[in-house]
Coordinates of C-alpha atoms and ligand atoms in Angstrom, one line a residue:
M30 CA 130.3 70.4 118.8
V31 CA 130.6 69.4 115.1
D32 CA 128.0 66.7 115.8
I33 CA 125.7 69.2 117.5
V34 CA 126.0 71.7 114.6
A35 CA 125.3 68.9 112.1
D36 CA 122.3 67.7 114.1
Y37 CA 121.0 71.2 114.4
L38 CA 121.3 72.1 110.8
S39 CA 120.1 68.8 109.4
G40 CA 117.2 68.6 111.9
L41 CA 115.8 72.1 111.1
P42 CA 113.2 71.0 108.4
Q43 CA 111.7 68.4 110.7
R44 CA 111.1 70.9 113.5
A45 CA 108.5 73.6 114.2
V46 CA 109.5 76.6 112.2
F47 CA 109.1 78.6 115.4
Q48 CA 108.0 78.0 118.9
P49 CA 108.1 80.6 121.7
Y50 CA 110.6 80.1 124.4
P51 CA 108.8 78.3 127.3
A52 CA 107.8 80.9 129.9
E53 CA 109.0 78.7 132.9
Q54 CA 112.4 78.3 131.2
A55 CA 112.7 82.0 130.6
R56 CA 112.0 82.6 134.2
A57 CA 114.6 80.0 135.2
L58 CA 117.2 81.8 133.0
A59 CA 116.2 85.1 134.5
T60 CA 116.8 84.0 138.0
E61 CA 119.7 81.5 137.6
P62 CA 122.7 82.9 139.5
I63 CA 126.2 83.4 137.9
P64 CA 128.1 80.1 138.0
T65 CA 130.8 80.0 140.5
G66 CA 132.3 76.5 140.5
G67 CA 132.1 75.9 136.7
A68 CA 131.0 72.6 135.1
P69 CA 132.5 70.1 132.6
V70 CA 132.2 71.0 128.9
D71 CA 129.9 68.1 128.2
A72 CA 127.4 69.3 130.9
V73 CA 127.5 72.8 129.5
L74 CA 126.9 71.6 125.9
K75 CA 124.0 69.4 127.2
D76 CA 122.4 72.6 128.5
F77 CA 122.8 74.2 125.0
V78 CA 121.2 71.2 123.3
E79 CA 118.3 71.2 125.7
R80 CA 117.6 74.8 126.5
V81 CA 119.0 76.8 123.5
A82 CA 119.1 74.8 120.3
P83 CA 115.3 73.9 120.2
Y84 CA 114.2 77.6 120.2
P85 CA 115.6 79.5 117.2
F86 CA 113.6 82.4 115.7
G87 CA 113.0 80.2 112.7
N88 CA 115.7 81.2 110.1
G89 CA 117.2 78.3 108.3
H90 CA 113.9 76.5 108.2
P91 CA 112.7 76.1 104.6
R92 CA 109.3 77.6 105.4
F93 CA 110.7 80.6 107.2
Y94 CA 110.3 83.7 105.1
A95 CA 110.4 86.6 107.6
W96 CA 112.6 89.7 107.6
V97 CA 115.9 89.3 105.6
N98 CA 117.2 86.5 107.7
S99 CA 119.1 83.9 105.7
P100 CA 120.4 80.5 106.9
P101 CA 124.2 80.4 107.3
H102 CA 126.1 78.5 104.7
P103 CA 127.7 75.6 106.6
L104 CA 131.1 76.7 105.4
G105 CA 130.4 80.0 107.1
V106 CA 129.5 78.3 110.3
F107 CA 132.9 76.7 110.5
A108 CA 134.7 79.7 109.2
E109 CA 133.5 81.4 112.4
A110 CA 135.3 78.8 114.4
L111 CA 138.5 79.2 112.4
A112 CA 138.4 83.0 112.8
A113 CA 137.8 82.6 116.5
A114 CA 140.7 80.2 116.7
M115 CA 143.0 82.8 115.3
N116 CA 141.2 85.6 117.1
P117 CA 143.1 88.5 115.7
S118 CA 142.1 92.1 116.0
V119 CA 141.7 93.4 112.5
A120 CA 142.1 97.0 113.5
G121 CA 145.2 96.8 111.4
G122 CA 148.7 95.3 111.2
N123 CA 150.7 93.2 108.8
H124 CA 148.9 89.9 109.4
A125 CA 146.8 87.6 107.2
A126 CA 143.4 88.7 108.4
V127 CA 144.1 92.3 107.4
H128 CA 145.1 91.4 103.9
I129 CA 142.1 89.0 103.5
E130 CA 139.7 91.8 104.5
H131 CA 141.4 94.2 102.0
Q132 CA 141.0 91.5 99.3
V133 CA 137.3 91.0 100.1
V134 CA 136.6 94.7 100.1
R135 CA 138.5 95.1 96.8
W136 CA 136.4 92.3 95.2
F137 CA 133.2 94.0 96.1
A138 CA 134.6 97.5 95.1
D139 CA 135.5 96.1 91.7
L140 CA 132.0 94.5 91.3
A141 CA 130.3 97.8 92.2
G142 CA 132.5 100.0 90.1
F143 CA 134.3 101.7 93.0
G144 CA 137.8 102.6 91.8
D145 CA 141.3 102.4 93.3
E146 CA 140.7 105.6 95.4
S147 CA 137.9 103.9 97.3
M148 CA 138.0 102.3 100.7
G149 CA 135.8 99.9 102.5
L150 CA 135.5 97.7 105.6
L151 CA 133.4 95.1 107.0
T152 CA 131.0 96.2 109.7
S153 CA 128.5 94.6 112.1
G154 CA 125.7 95.0 109.6
G155 CA 123.9 97.3 107.3
S156 CA 123.0 99.8 110.0
M157 CA 126.6 100.3 110.9
A158 CA 127.6 100.4 107.3
T159 CA 125.2 103.3 106.7
L160 CA 126.2 105.1 109.8
T161 CA 129.8 104.9 108.7
A162 CA 129.0 106.2 105.2
L163 CA 126.8 109.0 106.5
T164 CA 129.5 110.1 108.9
V165 CA 131.8 110.7 106.0
A166 CA 129.0 112.5 104.1
R167 CA 128.4 114.8 107.1
H168 CA 132.2 115.4 107.3
R169 CA 132.2 116.5 103.6
A170 CA 129.1 118.7 104.0
A171 CA 130.4 120.4 107.1
R172 CA 133.8 121.0 105.6
R173 CA 132.2 122.7 102.6
A174 CA 130.3 124.9 104.9
D175 CA 133.5 125.8 106.8
I176 CA 132.4 123.9 109.9
D177 CA 134.9 121.8 111.8
V178 CA 132.4 119.1 112.7
R179 CA 135.1 116.9 114.4
A180 CA 136.0 119.8 116.8
D181 CA 132.7 121.5 117.2
G182 CA 130.1 118.9 116.4
L183 CA 127.0 120.5 115.0
Q184 CA 126.9 123.2 117.7
G185 CA 127.0 126.9 117.4
H186 CA 125.6 127.6 113.9
A187 CA 122.1 128.2 112.7
R188 CA 122.1 126.2 109.5
R189 CA 120.2 122.9 109.3
F190 CA 121.9 119.7 108.2
L191 CA 119.5 117.6 106.2
L192 CA 119.2 114.0 105.1
Y193 CA 117.0 112.8 102.3
L194 CA 115.3 109.4 102.4
G195 CA 112.5 107.7 100.4
T196 CA 109.3 106.7 102.1
E197 CA 110.5 103.1 101.9
G198 CA 114.1 103.9 103.1
H199 CA 115.3 101.8 106.0
G200 CA 114.9 103.1 109.5
S201 CA 118.6 102.7 110.2
A202 CA 119.2 105.9 108.3
R203 CA 116.9 107.8 110.7
K204 CA 118.8 106.3 113.6
A205 CA 122.1 107.4 111.9
A206 CA 120.7 110.9 111.5
E207 CA 119.9 111.0 115.3
L208 CA 123.4 109.7 116.2
L209 CA 125.1 112.1 113.9
G210 CA 123.4 115.1 115.4
I211 CA 121.3 115.8 112.3
G212 CA 118.2 114.8 114.1
S213 CA 115.3 112.8 112.8
A214 CA 113.2 116.0 112.4
N215 CA 115.7 117.0 109.7
V216 CA 115.2 113.9 107.7
R217 CA 113.2 114.8 104.6
T218 CA 111.0 112.0 103.5
I219 CA 110.7 111.9 99.7
A220 CA 107.6 110.6 98.1
S221 CA 107.6 107.3 96.1
N222 CA 105.9 106.4 92.9
D223 CA 103.4 103.6 92.5
G224 CA 106.3 101.1 92.4
H225 CA 107.5 102.2 95.9
R226 CA 110.5 103.8 94.2
L227 CA 111.9 107.2 95.3
R228 CA 110.8 110.0 93.0
P229 CA 113.8 111.9 91.7
D230 CA 111.6 114.9 90.7
A231 CA 110.3 115.2 94.3
L232 CA 113.8 114.9 95.5
R233 CA 115.1 117.7 93.3
D234 CA 112.2 120.0 94.3
Q235 CA 112.9 119.4 98.0
I236 CA 116.7 120.0 97.7
V237 CA 116.1 123.2 95.7
R238 CA 113.7 124.5 98.4
D239 CA 116.1 123.6 101.2
R240 CA 119.1 125.2 99.6
A241 CA 117.1 128.4 98.9
N242 CA 116.4 128.4 102.7
G243 CA 120.1 128.2 103.5
H244 CA 120.0 124.6 104.7
I245 CA 122.8 122.1 104.2
P246 CA 121.8 118.9 102.3
V247 CA 124.2 116.3 103.7
A248 CA 123.2 113.2 101.8
V249 CA 120.5 111.3 100.0
M250 CA 120.0 107.7 100.9
A251 CA 118.5 105.7 98.1
S252 CA 117.8 101.9 98.2
A253 CA 118.9 99.0 96.1
G254 CA 116.2 96.7 97.4
T255 CA 114.0 98.1 100.1
V256 CA 113.2 95.9 103.0
N257 CA 109.5 96.3 102.7
T258 CA 108.8 95.6 99.0
G259 CA 112.2 94.9 97.4
A260 CA 111.9 98.1 95.3
I261 CA 115.1 99.4 93.7
D262 CA 115.2 103.2 93.4
P263 CA 116.1 104.8 90.1
L264 CA 119.7 105.3 91.0
D265 CA 120.8 106.9 87.8
A266 CA 118.2 109.7 87.9
I267 CA 118.9 110.2 91.6
A268 CA 122.6 110.4 90.9
D269 CA 121.8 113.2 88.4
V270 CA 120.0 115.2 91.1
C271 CA 122.8 114.6 93.6
A272 CA 125.5 115.7 91.0
E273 CA 123.5 118.8 90.1
H274 CA 123.4 119.9 93.8
G275 CA 126.7 118.4 95.0
V276 CA 124.9 116.2 97.5
W277 CA 126.4 112.9 98.7
L278 CA 124.6 109.8 97.4
H279 CA 124.6 106.8 99.7
V280 CA 122.9 103.6 98.5
D281 CA 121.5 101.1 101.0
G282 CA 122.0 97.8 99.3
S283 CA 122.0 95.9 102.6
Y284 CA 119.5 93.5 101.2
G285 CA 119.4 93.9 97.4
A286 CA 123.0 94.7 96.4
P287 CA 124.1 91.1 95.8
A288 CA 121.2 90.6 93.3
V289 CA 122.0 94.0 91.7
L290 CA 125.7 93.2 91.4
L291 CA 125.3 89.6 90.1
L292 CA 122.1 89.3 88.0
D293 CA 122.0 90.5 84.4
E294 CA 118.5 92.0 84.7
H295 CA 119.8 94.6 87.1
R296 CA 122.8 95.6 84.9
A297 CA 121.5 99.2 84.6
T298 CA 121.3 99.6 88.4
K299 CA 124.7 98.1 88.7
T300 CA 126.1 100.6 86.2
A301 CA 124.6 103.4 88.2
L302 CA 126.4 102.2 91.3
A303 CA 129.6 103.5 89.7
R304 CA 128.2 107.0 90.3
V305 CA 127.4 106.8 94.0
D306 CA 129.5 108.0 96.9
S307 CA 129.0 105.1 99.2
L308 CA 127.3 101.7 99.3
A309 CA 126.1 99.5 102.2
M310 CA 125.6 95.8 101.7
D311 CA 125.3 92.9 104.0
P312 CA 127.0 89.6 103.4
H313 CA 125.0 88.3 106.4
K314 CA 121.8 88.8 104.4
W315 CA 121.8 87.6 100.8
L316 CA 125.3 86.2 100.7
Y317 CA 124.4 83.6 103.4
A318 CA 127.3 84.5 105.8
P319 CA 126.5 84.0 109.4
V320 CA 125.6 87.1 111.4
D321 CA 127.4 89.4 111.7
A322 CA 128.9 90.8 108.4
G323 CA 128.0 94.1 106.8
L324 CA 130.1 96.0 104.3
V325 CA 130.5 99.7 103.5
L326 CA 132.3 101.1 100.5
V327 CA 133.3 104.8 100.3
R328 CA 134.5 106.2 97.0
D329 CA 136.8 108.8 98.5
R330 CA 139.3 107.0 100.8
H331 CA 140.9 110.3 101.9
L332 CA 137.7 111.8 103.0
A333 CA 136.8 108.6 104.9
R334 CA 140.1 108.7 106.7
D335 CA 139.7 112.4 107.5
A336 CA 136.3 111.7 109.0
F337 CA 137.4 108.9 111.3
S338 CA 141.1 108.8 111.9
L339 CA 142.2 109.5 115.4
V340 CA 145.4 107.8 115.9
P341 CA 147.5 108.0 119.0
P342 CA 151.3 108.1 118.1
Y343 CA 151.8 104.5 119.4
L344 CA 149.5 103.2 116.7
R345 CA 150.3 105.5 113.8
T346 CA 151.2 103.2 110.9
D347 CA 151.8 104.1 107.4
D348 CA 155.6 104.5 107.5
D349 CA 156.3 101.0 106.2
P350 CA 153.4 99.1 104.6
D351 CA 155.7 96.0 104.4
G352 CA 156.7 96.2 108.0
V353 CA 154.9 95.3 111.2
S354 CA 152.1 97.8 111.0
G355 CA 151.1 96.9 107.4
P356 CA 148.7 98.9 105.3
V357 CA 146.7 101.9 106.7
W358 CA 144.6 100.6 109.5
F359 CA 140.9 99.8 109.2
S360 CA 140.4 101.5 112.5
E361 CA 141.2 104.8 110.8
Y362 CA 138.2 104.4 108.5
G363 CA 135.5 103.5 111.0
F364 CA 134.4 103.6 114.6
D365 CA 135.7 100.3 116.0
Q366 CA 139.2 99.8 117.3
T367 CA 139.4 96.0 118.0
R368 CA 137.7 94.4 115.0
P369 CA 136.8 90.7 114.4
F370 CA 138.0 88.6 111.6
R371 CA 134.7 88.9 109.8
A372 CA 136.3 88.7 106.4
L373 CA 137.3 85.0 106.7
K374 CA 133.7 83.7 106.3
V375 CA 133.0 86.0 103.4
W376 CA 136.3 85.2 101.7
L377 CA 135.9 81.4 102.1
L378 CA 132.3 81.6 100.8
L379 CA 133.3 83.7 97.8
K380 CA 136.1 81.3 97.0
H381 CA 133.9 78.3 97.4
L382 CA 130.8 79.5 95.5
G383 CA 132.3 82.1 93.2
T384 CA 130.1 84.8 91.8
T385 CA 128.5 82.2 89.5
G386 CA 127.5 80.0 92.4
Y387 CA 126.1 83.0 94.2
R388 CA 124.2 84.1 91.1
D389 CA 122.5 80.7 91.0
L390 CA 121.5 80.7 94.6
I391 CA 120.1 84.2 94.5
A392 CA 118.2 83.4 91.3
H393 CA 116.8 80.3 93.0
D394 CA 115.5 82.5 95.9
I395 CA 113.9 84.9 93.4
A396 CA 112.3 82.0 91.5
T397 CA 110.8 80.7 94.8
A398 CA 109.5 84.2 95.6
N399 CA 108.0 84.3 92.1
R400 CA 106.3 81.0 92.7
L401 CA 104.8 82.4 95.9
A402 CA 103.6 85.5 94.1
S403 CA 101.9 83.4 91.3
G404 CA 100.2 81.3 94.0
V405 CA 98.9 84.5 95.6
R406 CA 97.6 85.8 92.3
A407 CA 95.9 82.5 91.6
A408 CA 94.2 82.3 95.0
P409 CA 90.7 84.0 95.1
D410 CA 91.1 84.8 98.8
L411 CA 94.6 86.4 98.6
Q412 CA 95.6 89.7 97.2
L413 CA 99.1 90.6 96.0
L414 CA 100.3 94.0 97.3
A415 CA 103.9 94.2 96.2
N416 CA 106.6 92.0 94.7
G417 CA 110.2 93.1 94.2
L418 CA 113.5 91.0 94.2
S419 CA 112.6 88.1 96.6
V420 CA 110.0 90.0 98.6
V421 CA 106.3 89.2 98.3
C422 CA 103.7 91.2 100.2
F423 CA 100.1 90.1 100.2
R424 CA 97.0 90.0 102.3
C425 CA 94.0 87.8 102.9
R426 CA 91.0 89.2 101.2
P427 CA 88.1 86.9 101.5
V428 CA 85.9 86.5 98.4
D429 CA 82.9 88.9 98.7
C430 CA 84.7 90.7 101.5
A431 CA 82.3 93.0 103.2
G432 CA 84.6 94.4 105.9
D433 CA 86.2 97.8 105.9
D434 CA 89.9 98.4 105.6
Q435 CA 90.4 98.4 109.4
A436 CA 88.6 95.0 109.7
L437 CA 90.7 93.6 106.9
D438 CA 93.9 94.8 108.7
E439 CA 92.6 93.2 111.9
L440 CA 91.9 89.9 110.1
N441 CA 95.3 89.8 108.5
R442 CA 97.0 90.5 111.9
E443 CA 95.1 87.6 113.4
V444 CA 96.1 85.3 110.5
L445 CA 99.7 86.3 110.8
N446 CA 99.8 85.7 114.5
A447 CA 98.2 82.3 114.1
V448 CA 100.5 81.3 111.3
Q449 CA 103.6 82.4 113.3
L450 CA 102.5 80.4 116.4
G451 CA 101.3 77.4 114.3
G452 CA 104.9 76.3 113.7
R453 CA 104.3 75.3 110.1
A454 CA 105.3 78.5 108.3
F455 CA 106.6 81.9 109.3
L456 CA 106.1 85.3 107.7
A457 CA 106.6 88.8 108.9
G458 CA 104.1 91.6 108.8
T459 CA 104.3 95.1 107.3
T460 CA 102.2 97.8 105.7
V461 CA 102.0 98.5 102.0
N462 CA 100.2 101.7 101.1
G463 CA 98.7 101.8 104.5
A464 CA 97.3 98.3 104.4
F465 CA 98.5 95.6 106.8
A466 CA 100.3 92.9 104.7
L467 CA 101.9 89.6 105.2
R468 CA 105.4 89.8 104.0
A469 CA 107.6 87.0 102.7
C470 CA 111.3 87.4 101.9
V471 CA 113.0 84.4 100.4
V472 CA 116.7 84.3 101.1
N473 CA 117.1 80.5 101.6
P474 CA 118.3 78.3 98.7
G475 CA 117.1 75.3 100.8
S476 CA 113.5 76.5 100.4
S477 CA 111.7 74.8 97.4
A478 CA 108.7 75.5 95.3
A479 CA 106.9 72.9 97.4
D480 CA 107.7 74.9 100.5
A481 CA 106.3 78.1 98.9
D482 CA 103.1 76.2 98.1
A483 CA 103.0 74.9 101.7
V484 CA 103.4 78.3 103.1
L485 CA 100.4 79.6 101.1
A486 CA 98.3 76.6 101.9
E487 CA 99.0 77.3 105.6
V488 CA 97.9 80.9 105.3
R489 CA 94.7 80.0 103.5
A490 CA 93.9 77.2 105.9
T491 CA 94.4 79.6 108.8
L492 CA 92.2 82.1 107.1
S493 CA 89.3 79.7 106.7
R494 CA 89.8 78.5 110.3
L495 CA 89.5 82.1 111.6
G496 CA 85.8 82.9 111.2
G497 CA 85.2 81.5 107.7
G498 CA 87.5 84.0 106.2
Q499 CA 85.3 87.0 106.6
P500 CA 86.6 90.1 108.4
R501 CA 84.7 90.6 111.6
Ligands
PLP23 C1 117.2 97.4 103.3 C2 117.9 97.3 104.6 N1 118.7 98.2 105.1 C3 119.3 98.2 106.3 C4 119.1 97.1 107.1 C5 119.8 97.1 108.4 O1 120.8 96.1 108.4 P1 121.3 95.4 109.7 O2 120.2 94.8 110.3 O3 122.3 94.5 109.2 O4 121.9 96.5 110.6 C6 118.2 96.1 106.7 C7 117.9 95.0 107.6 O5 117.0 94.2 107.4 C8 117.6 96.2 105.5 O6 116.8 95.2 105.0

């Protein structure tokens, strides 16, 4: 298996970035019956090598710039095996994995300015981190309104619970609003400024109006690095608004938090993090840990426990932190009971790279994205639409473009589709100010300036192949 892993990782750059899974193989998988007799390990692994390994979604390849999908650091790959070998449940207990997770959480809490009264845990990802944080926010808002949300849910009272989100805020917050009974119709979308950053003045106006109408503002979710454009919201000004009105401030740093916490140019944002109530970040994004690893920090540990703890007597624990049950259990601060040893890969990577090593890798990714952005600026048939952190959004805009916006969108969709299927580069699509855009997000230190140039060359070659570059 070590050889298979090594071949896979070292062979990635020579392969197509992406190729769709062959239809006949997909049909074969869909109809293959459950194995009854079993097979030798070698035969099973051969099947993996032939039918699984050749068809990744592209991440890890140096010219894959889609979504926020980093390659795993090799140490993280093998950390997964070590964690699986131990296979503890990190619900709680006085065993190594629990203490390692506490240490990892404390390291990030220290970096982000969350004090000793804070609590955190590793989650399956940014969506679960945000759901966890907003559960605590809802608990606080309900308690202040004399509603026992754990007993009654949100039933039986007329007031509306509201969540505030920037136009660029991640969709996971809307999903969380639905799951928490707030409802997506009660998510207020707050306008952004020209830089795609949430406008604190618009937020303030909306909260004032809502409170005057008797509604209950549960939380504001701001972003430290939006998925679309890499924009960082003005956290300090937003924290002022939240403090004025006693509203919980959650920051989604799923993508951008590592850059904010480690790079000097984001020091002001980092300082503002010391004022927020909760933070989501994803080691499986810009800290190169294999999926899955999210992290949530909550400033008020007591509130977090009140929102989640449901402990049957046989599991109640904090009588003796040095005994069998150890420190207060993670399962009292989140939804999951049995929890994997996610912390090991994050811990090993932090110990191996240190914050300095991480800073260099993240700075490298940003430099590669900047190279891409300059290439876009210099190309007469490309137009830069947004550039924040390591995200670059652009579109093809042929010289003397005669087409309308719709035709331009259509042309860019065609280019993107052809690039994705071409196997030489991979970008994602999005919209920026209503225009369809090609979106690159560089979270791969193995990607070089030459790769960035090659990706742009591929886009431009595809554009000229498709109808001479003019929108139809
Ligand atoms: C800014 C942002 N927030 C939240 C998420 C959701 O994180 P996850 O996919 O780990 O649940 C993402 C995922 O790309 C993201 O980029």
